[in-house]
N, CA, C and O atoms as a MOPAC input file, in Angstrom:
PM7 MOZYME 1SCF
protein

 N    142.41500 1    20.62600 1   -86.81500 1
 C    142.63000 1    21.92000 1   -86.20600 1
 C    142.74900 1    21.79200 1   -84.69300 1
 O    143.40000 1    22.54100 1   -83.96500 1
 N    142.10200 1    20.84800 1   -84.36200 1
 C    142.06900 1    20.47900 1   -82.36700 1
 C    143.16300 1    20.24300 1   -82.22000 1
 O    143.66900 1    20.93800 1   -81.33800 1
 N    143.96000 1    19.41000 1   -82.78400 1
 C    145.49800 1    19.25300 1   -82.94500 1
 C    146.18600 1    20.09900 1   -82.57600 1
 O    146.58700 1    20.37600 1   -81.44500 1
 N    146.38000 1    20.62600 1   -83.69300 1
 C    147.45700 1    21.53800 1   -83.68000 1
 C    147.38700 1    22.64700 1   -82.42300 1
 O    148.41100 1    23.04400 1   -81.86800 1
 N    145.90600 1    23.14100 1   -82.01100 1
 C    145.71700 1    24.05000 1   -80.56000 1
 C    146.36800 1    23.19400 1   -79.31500 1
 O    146.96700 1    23.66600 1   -78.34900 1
 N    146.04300 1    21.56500 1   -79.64300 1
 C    146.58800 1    21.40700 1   -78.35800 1
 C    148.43200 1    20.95000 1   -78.40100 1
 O    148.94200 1    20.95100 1   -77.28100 1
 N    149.08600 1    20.69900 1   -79.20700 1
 C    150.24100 1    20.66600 1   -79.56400 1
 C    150.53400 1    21.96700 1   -78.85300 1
 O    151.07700 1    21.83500 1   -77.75600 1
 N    150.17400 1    23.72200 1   -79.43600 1
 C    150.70400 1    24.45500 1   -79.30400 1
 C    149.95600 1    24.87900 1   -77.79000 1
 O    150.59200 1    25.77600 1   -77.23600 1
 N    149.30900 1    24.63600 1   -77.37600 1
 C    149.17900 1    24.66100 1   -75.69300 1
 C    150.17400 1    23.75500 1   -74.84200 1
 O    150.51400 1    24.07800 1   -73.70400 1
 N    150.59300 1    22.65700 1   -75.44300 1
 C    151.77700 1    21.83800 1   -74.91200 1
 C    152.44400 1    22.31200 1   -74.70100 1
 O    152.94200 1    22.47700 1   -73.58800 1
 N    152.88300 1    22.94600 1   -76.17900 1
 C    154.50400 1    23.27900 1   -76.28300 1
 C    154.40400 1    24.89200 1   -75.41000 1
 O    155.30600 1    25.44900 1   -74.78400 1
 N    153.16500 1    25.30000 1   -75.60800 1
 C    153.81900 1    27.10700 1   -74.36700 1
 C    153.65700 1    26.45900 1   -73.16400 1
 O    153.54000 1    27.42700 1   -72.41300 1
 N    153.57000 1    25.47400 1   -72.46300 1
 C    153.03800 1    25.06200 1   -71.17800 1
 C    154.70200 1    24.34700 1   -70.66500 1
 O    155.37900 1    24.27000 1   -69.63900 1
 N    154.76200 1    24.04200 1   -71.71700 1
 C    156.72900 1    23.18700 1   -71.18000 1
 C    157.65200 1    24.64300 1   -71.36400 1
 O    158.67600 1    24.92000 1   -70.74000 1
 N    157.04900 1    25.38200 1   -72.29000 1
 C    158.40400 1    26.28400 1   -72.86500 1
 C    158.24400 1    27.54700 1   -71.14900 1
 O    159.01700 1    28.45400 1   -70.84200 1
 N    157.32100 1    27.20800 1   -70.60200 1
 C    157.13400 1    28.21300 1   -69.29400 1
 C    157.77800 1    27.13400 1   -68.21100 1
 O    158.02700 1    27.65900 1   -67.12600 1
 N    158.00900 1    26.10400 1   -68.28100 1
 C    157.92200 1    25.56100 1   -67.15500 1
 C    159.50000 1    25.70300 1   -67.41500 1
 O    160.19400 1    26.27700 1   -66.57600 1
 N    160.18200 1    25.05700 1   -68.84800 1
 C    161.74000 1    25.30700 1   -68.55700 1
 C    162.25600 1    26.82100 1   -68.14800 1
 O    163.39300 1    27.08200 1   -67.75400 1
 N    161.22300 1    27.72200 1   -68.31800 1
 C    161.43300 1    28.84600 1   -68.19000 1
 C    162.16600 1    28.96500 1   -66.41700 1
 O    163.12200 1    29.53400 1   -65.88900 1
 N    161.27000 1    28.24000 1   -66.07800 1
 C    161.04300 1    28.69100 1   -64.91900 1
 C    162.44100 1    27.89800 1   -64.04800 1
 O    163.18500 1    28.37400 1   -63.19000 1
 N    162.41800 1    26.50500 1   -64.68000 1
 C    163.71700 1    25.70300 1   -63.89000 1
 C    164.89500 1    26.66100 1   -64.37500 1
 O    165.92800 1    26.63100 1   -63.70600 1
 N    164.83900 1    27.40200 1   -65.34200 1
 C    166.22000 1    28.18300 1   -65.85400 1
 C    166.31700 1    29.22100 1   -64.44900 1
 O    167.29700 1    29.00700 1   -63.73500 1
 N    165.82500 1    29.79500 1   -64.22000 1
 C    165.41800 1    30.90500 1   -63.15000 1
 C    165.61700 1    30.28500 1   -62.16600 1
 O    166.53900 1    30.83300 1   -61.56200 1
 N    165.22300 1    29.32900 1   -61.58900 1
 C    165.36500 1    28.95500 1   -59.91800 1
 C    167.15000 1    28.31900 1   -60.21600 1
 O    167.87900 1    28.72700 1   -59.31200 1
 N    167.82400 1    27.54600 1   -61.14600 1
 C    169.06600 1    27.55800 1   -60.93300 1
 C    170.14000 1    28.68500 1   -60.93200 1
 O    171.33400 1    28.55600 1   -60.66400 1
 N    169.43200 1    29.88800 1   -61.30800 1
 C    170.18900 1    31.10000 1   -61.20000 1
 C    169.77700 1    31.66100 1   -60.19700 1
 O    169.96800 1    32.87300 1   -60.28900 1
 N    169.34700 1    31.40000 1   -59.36600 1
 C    168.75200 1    31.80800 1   -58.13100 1
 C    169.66400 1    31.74400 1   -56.82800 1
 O    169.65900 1    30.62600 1   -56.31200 1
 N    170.35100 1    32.58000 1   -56.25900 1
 C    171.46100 1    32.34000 1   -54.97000 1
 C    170.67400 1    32.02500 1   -53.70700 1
 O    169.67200 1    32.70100 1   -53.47200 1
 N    171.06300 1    31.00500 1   -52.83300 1
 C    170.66600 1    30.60100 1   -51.44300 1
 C    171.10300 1    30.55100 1   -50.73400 1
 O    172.04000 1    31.23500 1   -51.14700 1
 N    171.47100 1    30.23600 1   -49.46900 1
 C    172.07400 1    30.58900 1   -48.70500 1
 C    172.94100 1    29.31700 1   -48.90000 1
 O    172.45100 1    28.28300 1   -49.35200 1
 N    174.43600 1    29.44400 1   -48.49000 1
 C    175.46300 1    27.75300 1   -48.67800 1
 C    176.42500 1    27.82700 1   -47.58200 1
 O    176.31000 1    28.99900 1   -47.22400 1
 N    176.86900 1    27.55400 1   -47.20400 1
 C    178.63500 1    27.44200 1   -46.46200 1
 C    179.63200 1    26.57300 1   -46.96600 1
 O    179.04300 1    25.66600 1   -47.55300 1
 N    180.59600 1    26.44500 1   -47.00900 1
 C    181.50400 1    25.86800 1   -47.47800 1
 C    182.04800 1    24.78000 1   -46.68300 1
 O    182.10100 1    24.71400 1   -45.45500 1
 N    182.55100 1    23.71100 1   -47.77500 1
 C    182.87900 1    22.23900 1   -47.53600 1
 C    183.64000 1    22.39500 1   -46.79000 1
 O    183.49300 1    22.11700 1   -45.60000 1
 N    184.91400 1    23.00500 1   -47.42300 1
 C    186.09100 1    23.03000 1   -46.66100 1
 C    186.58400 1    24.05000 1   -46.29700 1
 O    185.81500 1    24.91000 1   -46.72800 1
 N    187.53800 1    24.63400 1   -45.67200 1
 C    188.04400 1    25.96600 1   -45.98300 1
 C    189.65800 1    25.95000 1   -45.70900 1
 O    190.08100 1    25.66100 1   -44.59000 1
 N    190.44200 1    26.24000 1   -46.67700 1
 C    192.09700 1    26.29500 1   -46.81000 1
 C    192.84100 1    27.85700 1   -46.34100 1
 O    192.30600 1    28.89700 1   -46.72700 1
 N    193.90500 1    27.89200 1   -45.62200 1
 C    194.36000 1    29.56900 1   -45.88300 1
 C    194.04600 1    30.59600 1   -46.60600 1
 O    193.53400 1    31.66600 1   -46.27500 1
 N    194.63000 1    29.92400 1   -48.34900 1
 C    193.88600 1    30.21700 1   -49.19200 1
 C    192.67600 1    30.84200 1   -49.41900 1
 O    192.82800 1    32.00400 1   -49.79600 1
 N    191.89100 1    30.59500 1   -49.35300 1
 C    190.39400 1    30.42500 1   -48.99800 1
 C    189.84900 1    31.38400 1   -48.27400 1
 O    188.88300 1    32.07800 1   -48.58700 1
 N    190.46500 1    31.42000 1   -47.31600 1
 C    189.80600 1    32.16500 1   -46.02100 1
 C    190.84100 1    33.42600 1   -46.43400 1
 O    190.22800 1    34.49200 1   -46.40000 1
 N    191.93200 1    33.54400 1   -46.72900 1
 C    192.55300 1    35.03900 1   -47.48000 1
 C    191.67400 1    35.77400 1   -48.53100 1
 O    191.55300 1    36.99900 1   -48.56100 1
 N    190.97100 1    34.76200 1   -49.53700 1
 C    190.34600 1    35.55400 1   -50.61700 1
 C    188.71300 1    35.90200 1   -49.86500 1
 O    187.87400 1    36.57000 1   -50.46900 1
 N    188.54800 1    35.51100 1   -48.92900 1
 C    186.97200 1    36.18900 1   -48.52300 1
 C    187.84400 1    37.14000 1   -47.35600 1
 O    187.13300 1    38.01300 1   -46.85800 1
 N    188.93600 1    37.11200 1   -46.96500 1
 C    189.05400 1    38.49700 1   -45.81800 1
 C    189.09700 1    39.66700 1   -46.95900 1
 O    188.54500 1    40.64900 1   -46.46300 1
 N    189.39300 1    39.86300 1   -47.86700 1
 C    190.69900 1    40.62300 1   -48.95800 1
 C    189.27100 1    41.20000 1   -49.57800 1
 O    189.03400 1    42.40100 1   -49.70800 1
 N    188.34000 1    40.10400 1   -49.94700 1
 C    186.43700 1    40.98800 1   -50.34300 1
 C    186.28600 1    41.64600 1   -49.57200 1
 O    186.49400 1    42.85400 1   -49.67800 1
 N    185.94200 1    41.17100 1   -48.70400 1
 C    185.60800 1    42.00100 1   -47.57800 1
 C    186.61100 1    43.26900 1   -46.68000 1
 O    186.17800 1    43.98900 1   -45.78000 1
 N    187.79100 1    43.26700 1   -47.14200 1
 C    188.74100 1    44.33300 1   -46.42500 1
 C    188.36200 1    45.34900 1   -47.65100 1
 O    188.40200 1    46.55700 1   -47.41800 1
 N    187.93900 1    44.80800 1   -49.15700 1
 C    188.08000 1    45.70600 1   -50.52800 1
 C    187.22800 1    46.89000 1   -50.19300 1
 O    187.59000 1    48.05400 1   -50.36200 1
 N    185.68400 1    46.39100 1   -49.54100 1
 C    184.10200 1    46.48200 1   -49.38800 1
 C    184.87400 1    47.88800 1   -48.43800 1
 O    184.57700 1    49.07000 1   -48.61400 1
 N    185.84200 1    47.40100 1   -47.49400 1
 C    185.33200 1    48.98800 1   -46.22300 1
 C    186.95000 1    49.49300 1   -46.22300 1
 O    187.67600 1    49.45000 1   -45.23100 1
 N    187.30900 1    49.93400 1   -47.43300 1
 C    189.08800 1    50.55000 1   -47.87900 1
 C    190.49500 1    49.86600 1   -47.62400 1
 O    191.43600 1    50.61800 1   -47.37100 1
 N    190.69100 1    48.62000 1   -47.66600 1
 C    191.66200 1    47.99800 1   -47.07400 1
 C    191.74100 1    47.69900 1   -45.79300 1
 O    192.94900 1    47.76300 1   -45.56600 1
 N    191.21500 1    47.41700 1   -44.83400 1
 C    191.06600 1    47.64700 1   -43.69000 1
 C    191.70600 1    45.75700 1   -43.26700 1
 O    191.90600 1    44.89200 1   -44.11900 1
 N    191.87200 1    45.61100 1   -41.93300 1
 C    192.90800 1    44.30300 1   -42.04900 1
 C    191.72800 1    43.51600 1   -41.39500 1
 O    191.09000 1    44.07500 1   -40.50300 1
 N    191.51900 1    42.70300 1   -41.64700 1
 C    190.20300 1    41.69200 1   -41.26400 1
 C    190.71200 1    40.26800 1   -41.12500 1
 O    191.42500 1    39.63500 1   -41.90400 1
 N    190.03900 1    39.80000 1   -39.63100 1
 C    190.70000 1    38.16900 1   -39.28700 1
 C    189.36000 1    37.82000 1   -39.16900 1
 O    188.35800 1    38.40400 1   -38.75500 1
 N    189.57500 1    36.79400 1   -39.60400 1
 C    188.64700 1    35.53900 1   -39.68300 1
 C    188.65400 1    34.09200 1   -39.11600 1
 O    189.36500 1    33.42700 1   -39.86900 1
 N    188.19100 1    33.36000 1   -38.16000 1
 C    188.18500 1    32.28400 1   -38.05900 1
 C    188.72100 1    31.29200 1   -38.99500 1
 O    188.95200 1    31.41100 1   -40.19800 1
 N    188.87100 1    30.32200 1   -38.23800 1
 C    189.52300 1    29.46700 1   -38.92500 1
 C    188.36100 1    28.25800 1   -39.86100 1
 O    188.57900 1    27.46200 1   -40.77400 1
 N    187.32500 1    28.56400 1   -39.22400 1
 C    185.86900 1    27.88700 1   -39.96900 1
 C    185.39700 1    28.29100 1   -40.27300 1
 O    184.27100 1    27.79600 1   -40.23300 1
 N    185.49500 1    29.74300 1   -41.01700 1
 C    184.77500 1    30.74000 1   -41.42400 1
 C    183.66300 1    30.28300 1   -42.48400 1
 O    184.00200 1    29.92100 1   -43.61000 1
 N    182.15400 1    30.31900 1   -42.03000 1
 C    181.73100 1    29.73100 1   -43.33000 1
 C    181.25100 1    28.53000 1   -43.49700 1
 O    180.47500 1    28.30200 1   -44.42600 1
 N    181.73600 1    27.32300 1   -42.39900 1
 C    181.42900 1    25.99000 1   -42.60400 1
 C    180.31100 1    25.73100 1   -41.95000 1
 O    179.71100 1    24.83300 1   -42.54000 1
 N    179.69900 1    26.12400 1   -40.92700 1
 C    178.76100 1    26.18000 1   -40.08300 1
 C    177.56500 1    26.54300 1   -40.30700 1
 O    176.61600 1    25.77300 1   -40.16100 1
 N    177.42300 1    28.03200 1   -40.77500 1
 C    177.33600 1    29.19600 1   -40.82800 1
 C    176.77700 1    29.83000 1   -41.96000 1
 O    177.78200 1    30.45200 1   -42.30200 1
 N    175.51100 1    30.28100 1   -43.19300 1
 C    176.24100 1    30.99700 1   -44.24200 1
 C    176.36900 1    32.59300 1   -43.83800 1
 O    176.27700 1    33.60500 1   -44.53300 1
 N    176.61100 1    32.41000 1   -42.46700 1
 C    176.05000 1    34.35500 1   -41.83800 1
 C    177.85200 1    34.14400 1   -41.10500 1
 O    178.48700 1    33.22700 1   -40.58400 1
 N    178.06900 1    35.43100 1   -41.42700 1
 C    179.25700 1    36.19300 1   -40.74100 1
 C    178.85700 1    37.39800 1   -40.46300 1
 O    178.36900 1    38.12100 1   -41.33100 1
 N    179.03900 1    37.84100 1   -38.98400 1
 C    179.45300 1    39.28900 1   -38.87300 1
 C    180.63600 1    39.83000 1   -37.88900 1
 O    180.95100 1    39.34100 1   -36.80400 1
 N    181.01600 1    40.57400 1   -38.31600 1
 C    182.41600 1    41.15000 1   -37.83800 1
 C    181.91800 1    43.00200 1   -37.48700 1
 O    181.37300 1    43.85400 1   -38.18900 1
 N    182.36200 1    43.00100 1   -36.27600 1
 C    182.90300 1    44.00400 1   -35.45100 1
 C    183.94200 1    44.72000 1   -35.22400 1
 O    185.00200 1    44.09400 1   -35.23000 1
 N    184.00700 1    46.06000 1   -34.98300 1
 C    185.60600 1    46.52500 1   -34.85300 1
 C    186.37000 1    45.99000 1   -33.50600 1
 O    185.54900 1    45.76300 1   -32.61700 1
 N    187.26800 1    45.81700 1   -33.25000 1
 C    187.77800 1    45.46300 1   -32.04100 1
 C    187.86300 1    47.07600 1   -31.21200 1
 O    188.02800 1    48.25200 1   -31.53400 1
 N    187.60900 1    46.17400 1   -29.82300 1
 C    188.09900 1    47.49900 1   -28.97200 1
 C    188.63700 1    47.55700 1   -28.30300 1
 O    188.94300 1    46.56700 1   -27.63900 1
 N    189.21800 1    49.10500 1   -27.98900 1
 C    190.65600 1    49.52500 1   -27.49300 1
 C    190.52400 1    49.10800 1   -26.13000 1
 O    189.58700 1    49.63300 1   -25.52900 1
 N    191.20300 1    48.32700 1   -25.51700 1
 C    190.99700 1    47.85800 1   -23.76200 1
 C    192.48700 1    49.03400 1   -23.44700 1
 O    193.24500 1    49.62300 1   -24.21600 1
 N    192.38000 1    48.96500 1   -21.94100 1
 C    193.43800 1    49.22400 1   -21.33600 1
 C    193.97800 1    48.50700 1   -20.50000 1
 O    193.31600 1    47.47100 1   -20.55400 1
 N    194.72800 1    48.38000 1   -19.77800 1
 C    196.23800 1    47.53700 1   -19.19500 1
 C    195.20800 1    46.21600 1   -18.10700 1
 O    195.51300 1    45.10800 1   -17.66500 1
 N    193.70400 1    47.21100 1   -18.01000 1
 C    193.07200 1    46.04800 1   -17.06000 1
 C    192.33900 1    44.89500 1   -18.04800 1
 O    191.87300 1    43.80700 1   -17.71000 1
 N    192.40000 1    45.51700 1   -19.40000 1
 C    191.56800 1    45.06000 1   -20.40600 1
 C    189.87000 1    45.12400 1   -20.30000 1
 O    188.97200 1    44.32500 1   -20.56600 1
 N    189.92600 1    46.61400 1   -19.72800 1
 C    188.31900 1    46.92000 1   -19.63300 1
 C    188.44900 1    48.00300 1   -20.71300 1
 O    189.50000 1    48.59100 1   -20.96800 1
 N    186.99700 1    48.24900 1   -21.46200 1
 C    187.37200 1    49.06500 1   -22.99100 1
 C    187.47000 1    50.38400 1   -22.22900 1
 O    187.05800 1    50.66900 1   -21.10400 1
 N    188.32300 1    51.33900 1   -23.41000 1
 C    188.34000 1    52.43100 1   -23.40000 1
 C    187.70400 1    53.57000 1   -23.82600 1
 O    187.18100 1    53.62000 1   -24.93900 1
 N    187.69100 1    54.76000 1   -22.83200 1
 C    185.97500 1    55.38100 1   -23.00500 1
 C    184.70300 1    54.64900 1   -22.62700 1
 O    183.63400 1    55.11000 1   -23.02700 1
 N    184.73200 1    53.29900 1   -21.72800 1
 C    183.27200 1    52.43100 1   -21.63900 1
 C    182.78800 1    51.99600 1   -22.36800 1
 O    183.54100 1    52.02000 1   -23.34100 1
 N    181.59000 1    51.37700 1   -22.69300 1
 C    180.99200 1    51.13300 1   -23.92700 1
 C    181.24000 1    51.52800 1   -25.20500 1
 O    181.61900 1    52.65400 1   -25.52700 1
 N    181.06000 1    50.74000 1   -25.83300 1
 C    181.56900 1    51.03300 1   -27.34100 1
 C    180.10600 1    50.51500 1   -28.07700 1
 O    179.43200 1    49.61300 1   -27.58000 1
 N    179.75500 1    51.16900 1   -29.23300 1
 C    178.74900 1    51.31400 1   -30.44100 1
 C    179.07800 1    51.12600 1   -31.55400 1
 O    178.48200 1    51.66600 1   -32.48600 1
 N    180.14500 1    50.28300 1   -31.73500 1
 C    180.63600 1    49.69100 1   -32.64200 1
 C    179.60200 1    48.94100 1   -33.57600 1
 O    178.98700 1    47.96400 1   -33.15000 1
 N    179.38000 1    49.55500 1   -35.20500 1
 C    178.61900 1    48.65500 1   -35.83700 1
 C    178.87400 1    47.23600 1   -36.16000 1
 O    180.02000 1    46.93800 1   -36.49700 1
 N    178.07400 1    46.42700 1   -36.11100 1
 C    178.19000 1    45.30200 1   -36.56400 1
 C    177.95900 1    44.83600 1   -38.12700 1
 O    176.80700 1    44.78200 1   -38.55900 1
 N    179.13100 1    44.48800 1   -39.00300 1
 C    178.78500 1    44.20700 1   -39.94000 1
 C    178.86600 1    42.80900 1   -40.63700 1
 O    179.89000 1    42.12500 1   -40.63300 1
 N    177.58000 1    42.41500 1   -41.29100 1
 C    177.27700 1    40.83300 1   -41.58200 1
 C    177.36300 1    40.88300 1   -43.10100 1
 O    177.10200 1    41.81400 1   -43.86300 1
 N    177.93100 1    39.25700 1   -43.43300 1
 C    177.98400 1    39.25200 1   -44.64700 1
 C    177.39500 1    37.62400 1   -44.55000 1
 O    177.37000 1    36.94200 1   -43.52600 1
 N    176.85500 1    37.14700 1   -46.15600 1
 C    176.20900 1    36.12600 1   -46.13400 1
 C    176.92800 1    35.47100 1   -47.89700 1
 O    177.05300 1    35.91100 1   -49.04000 1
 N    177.30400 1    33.88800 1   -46.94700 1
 C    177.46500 1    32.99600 1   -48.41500 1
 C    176.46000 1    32.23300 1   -49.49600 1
 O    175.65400 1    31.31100 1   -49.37000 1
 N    176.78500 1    32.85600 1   -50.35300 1
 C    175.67300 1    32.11500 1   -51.29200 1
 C    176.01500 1    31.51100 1   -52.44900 1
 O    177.04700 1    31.90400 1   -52.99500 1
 N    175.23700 1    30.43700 1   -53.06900 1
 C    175.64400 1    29.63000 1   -53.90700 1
 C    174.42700 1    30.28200 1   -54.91700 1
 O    173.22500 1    30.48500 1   -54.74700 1
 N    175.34600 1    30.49900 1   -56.03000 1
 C    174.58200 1    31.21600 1   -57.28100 1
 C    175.09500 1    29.50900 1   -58.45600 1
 O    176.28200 1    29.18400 1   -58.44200 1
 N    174.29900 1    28.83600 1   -59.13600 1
 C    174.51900 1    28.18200 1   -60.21800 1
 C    176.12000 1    27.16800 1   -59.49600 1
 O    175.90900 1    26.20800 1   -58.75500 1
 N    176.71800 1    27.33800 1   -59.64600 1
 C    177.83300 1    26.76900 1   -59.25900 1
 C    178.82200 1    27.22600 1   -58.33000 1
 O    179.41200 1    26.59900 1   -57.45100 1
 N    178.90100 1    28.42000 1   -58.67300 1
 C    179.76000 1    29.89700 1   -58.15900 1
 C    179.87200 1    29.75600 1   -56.61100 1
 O    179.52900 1    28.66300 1   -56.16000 1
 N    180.20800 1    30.49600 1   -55.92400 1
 C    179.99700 1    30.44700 1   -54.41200 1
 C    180.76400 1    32.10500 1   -54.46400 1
 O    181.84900 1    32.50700 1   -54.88700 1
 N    179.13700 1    33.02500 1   -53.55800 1
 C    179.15900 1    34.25600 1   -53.97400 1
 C    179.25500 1    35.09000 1   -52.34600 1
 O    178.79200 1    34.46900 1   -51.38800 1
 N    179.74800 1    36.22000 1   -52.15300 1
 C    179.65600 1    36.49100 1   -50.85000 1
 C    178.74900 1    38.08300 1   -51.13000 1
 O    178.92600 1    39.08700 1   -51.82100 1
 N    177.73200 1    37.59800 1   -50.15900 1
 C    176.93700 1    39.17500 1   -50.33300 1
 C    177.25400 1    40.44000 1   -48.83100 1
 O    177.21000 1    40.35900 1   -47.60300 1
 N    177.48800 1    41.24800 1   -49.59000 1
 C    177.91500 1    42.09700 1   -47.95400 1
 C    176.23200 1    43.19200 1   -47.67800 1
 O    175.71800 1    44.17500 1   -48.21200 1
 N    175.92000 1    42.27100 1   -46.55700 1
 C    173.79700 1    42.82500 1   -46.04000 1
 C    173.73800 1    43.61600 1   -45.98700 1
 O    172.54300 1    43.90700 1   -46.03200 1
 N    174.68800 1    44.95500 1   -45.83900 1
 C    174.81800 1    46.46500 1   -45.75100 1
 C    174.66800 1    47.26600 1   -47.04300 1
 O    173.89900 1    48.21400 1   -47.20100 1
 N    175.32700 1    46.86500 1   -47.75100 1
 C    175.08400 1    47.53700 1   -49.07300 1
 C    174.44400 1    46.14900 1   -49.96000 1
 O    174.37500 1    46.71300 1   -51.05300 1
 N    174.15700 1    45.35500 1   -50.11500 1
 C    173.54000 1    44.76500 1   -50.87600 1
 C    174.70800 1    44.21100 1   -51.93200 1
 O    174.33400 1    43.29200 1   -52.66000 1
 N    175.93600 1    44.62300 1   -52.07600 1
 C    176.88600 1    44.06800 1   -52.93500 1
 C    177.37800 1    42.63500 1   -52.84900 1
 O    177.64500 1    42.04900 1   -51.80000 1
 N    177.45900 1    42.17500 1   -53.99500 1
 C    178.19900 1    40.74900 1   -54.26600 1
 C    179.13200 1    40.88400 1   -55.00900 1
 O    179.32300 1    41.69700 1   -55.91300 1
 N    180.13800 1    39.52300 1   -54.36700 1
 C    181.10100 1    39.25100 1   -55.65900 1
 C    181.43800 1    37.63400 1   -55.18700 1
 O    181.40200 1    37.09200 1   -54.08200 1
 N    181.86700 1    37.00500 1   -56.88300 1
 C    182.21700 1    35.92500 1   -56.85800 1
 C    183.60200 1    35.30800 1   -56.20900 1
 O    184.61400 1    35.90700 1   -56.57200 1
 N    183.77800 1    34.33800 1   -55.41500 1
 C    184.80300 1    33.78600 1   -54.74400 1
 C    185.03300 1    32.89000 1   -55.54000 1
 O    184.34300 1    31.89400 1   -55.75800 1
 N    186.32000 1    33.29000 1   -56.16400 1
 C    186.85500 1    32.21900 1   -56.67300 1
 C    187.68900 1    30.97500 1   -55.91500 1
 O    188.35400 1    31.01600 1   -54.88000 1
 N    187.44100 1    30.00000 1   -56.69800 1
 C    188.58800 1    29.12200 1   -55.50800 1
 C    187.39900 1    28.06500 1   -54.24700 1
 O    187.35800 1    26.89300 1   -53.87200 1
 N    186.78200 1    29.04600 1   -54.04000 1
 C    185.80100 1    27.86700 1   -53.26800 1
 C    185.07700 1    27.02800 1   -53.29200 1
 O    185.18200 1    26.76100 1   -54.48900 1
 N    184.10500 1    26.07600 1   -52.78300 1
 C    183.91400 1    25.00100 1   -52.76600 1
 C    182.31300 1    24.54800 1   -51.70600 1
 O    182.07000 1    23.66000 1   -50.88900 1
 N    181.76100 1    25.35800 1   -52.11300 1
 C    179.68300 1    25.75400 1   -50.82400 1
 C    178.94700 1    24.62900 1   -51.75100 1
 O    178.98300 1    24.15500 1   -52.88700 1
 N    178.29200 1    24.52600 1   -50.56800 1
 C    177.00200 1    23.37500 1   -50.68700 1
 C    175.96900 1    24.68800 1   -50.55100 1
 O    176.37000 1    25.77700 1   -50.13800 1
 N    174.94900 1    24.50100 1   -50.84800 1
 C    173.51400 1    24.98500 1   -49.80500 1
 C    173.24900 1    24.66200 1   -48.60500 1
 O    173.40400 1    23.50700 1   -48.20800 1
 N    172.81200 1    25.62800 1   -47.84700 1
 C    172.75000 1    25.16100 1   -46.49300 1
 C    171.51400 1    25.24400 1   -46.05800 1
 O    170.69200 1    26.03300 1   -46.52300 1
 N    171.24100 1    24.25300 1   -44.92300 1
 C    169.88700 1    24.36500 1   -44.17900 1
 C    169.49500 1    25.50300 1   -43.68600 1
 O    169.23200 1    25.37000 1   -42.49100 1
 N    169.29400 1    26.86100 1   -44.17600 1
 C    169.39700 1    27.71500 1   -43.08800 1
 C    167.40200 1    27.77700 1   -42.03900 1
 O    167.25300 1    28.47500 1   -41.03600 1

């Protein structure tokens, strides 16, 4: 009978622990990406233009490799001296963050809390 209690204390003691490695690989962290192609850098402007109505969004050319934090600003209107127009501007700043979910490479936008998967790319985890 000692047996079999400790068999079945084994077996719930591993069946929690795979539990648990299942969970931390579904777990997103922060990543940036290996490389980044035209390609590439079109399908994360095009998320992110989806997120705030079509709106036309440029991106660096390393968007991402450095980095898993982006934030983007509206541009502002200068005039002929290229000092802004109306003075100061209060332009929100909005950040988005890359993350590596399981394999995937996912972009979360910090404002609303939304994700979606990038297809096509290619993130490590990053030191953040």
């Amino acid at each position: 009978m000692r047996y079999a209690a400790y068999v079945g204390a084994s077996l719930l003691t591993l069946s929690l622990m795979g539990g648990c490695m299942l969970t931390q690989s579904d777990e997103a962290t922060p990543a940036t990406l290996t490389s980044v192609s035209l390609s590439q850098k079109v399908s994360i402007a095009e998320a992110i233009s989806a997120w705030y109505g079509g709106i036309d969004i440029t991106l660096a050319d390393n968007v991402f490799t450095d980095s898993s934090e982006l934030s983007i600003e509206r541009k502002v209107h200068k005039d002929d001296r290229g000092l802004p127009i109306e003075g100061r501007h209060d332009n929100p700043v909005f950040t988005f963050s890359l993350l590596k979910q399981g394999e995937k490479c996912v972009l979360r936008n910090n404002q609303t809390g939304e994700t979606q998967v990038i297809e096509g790319l290619s993130c490590k985890n990053s030191d953040v």
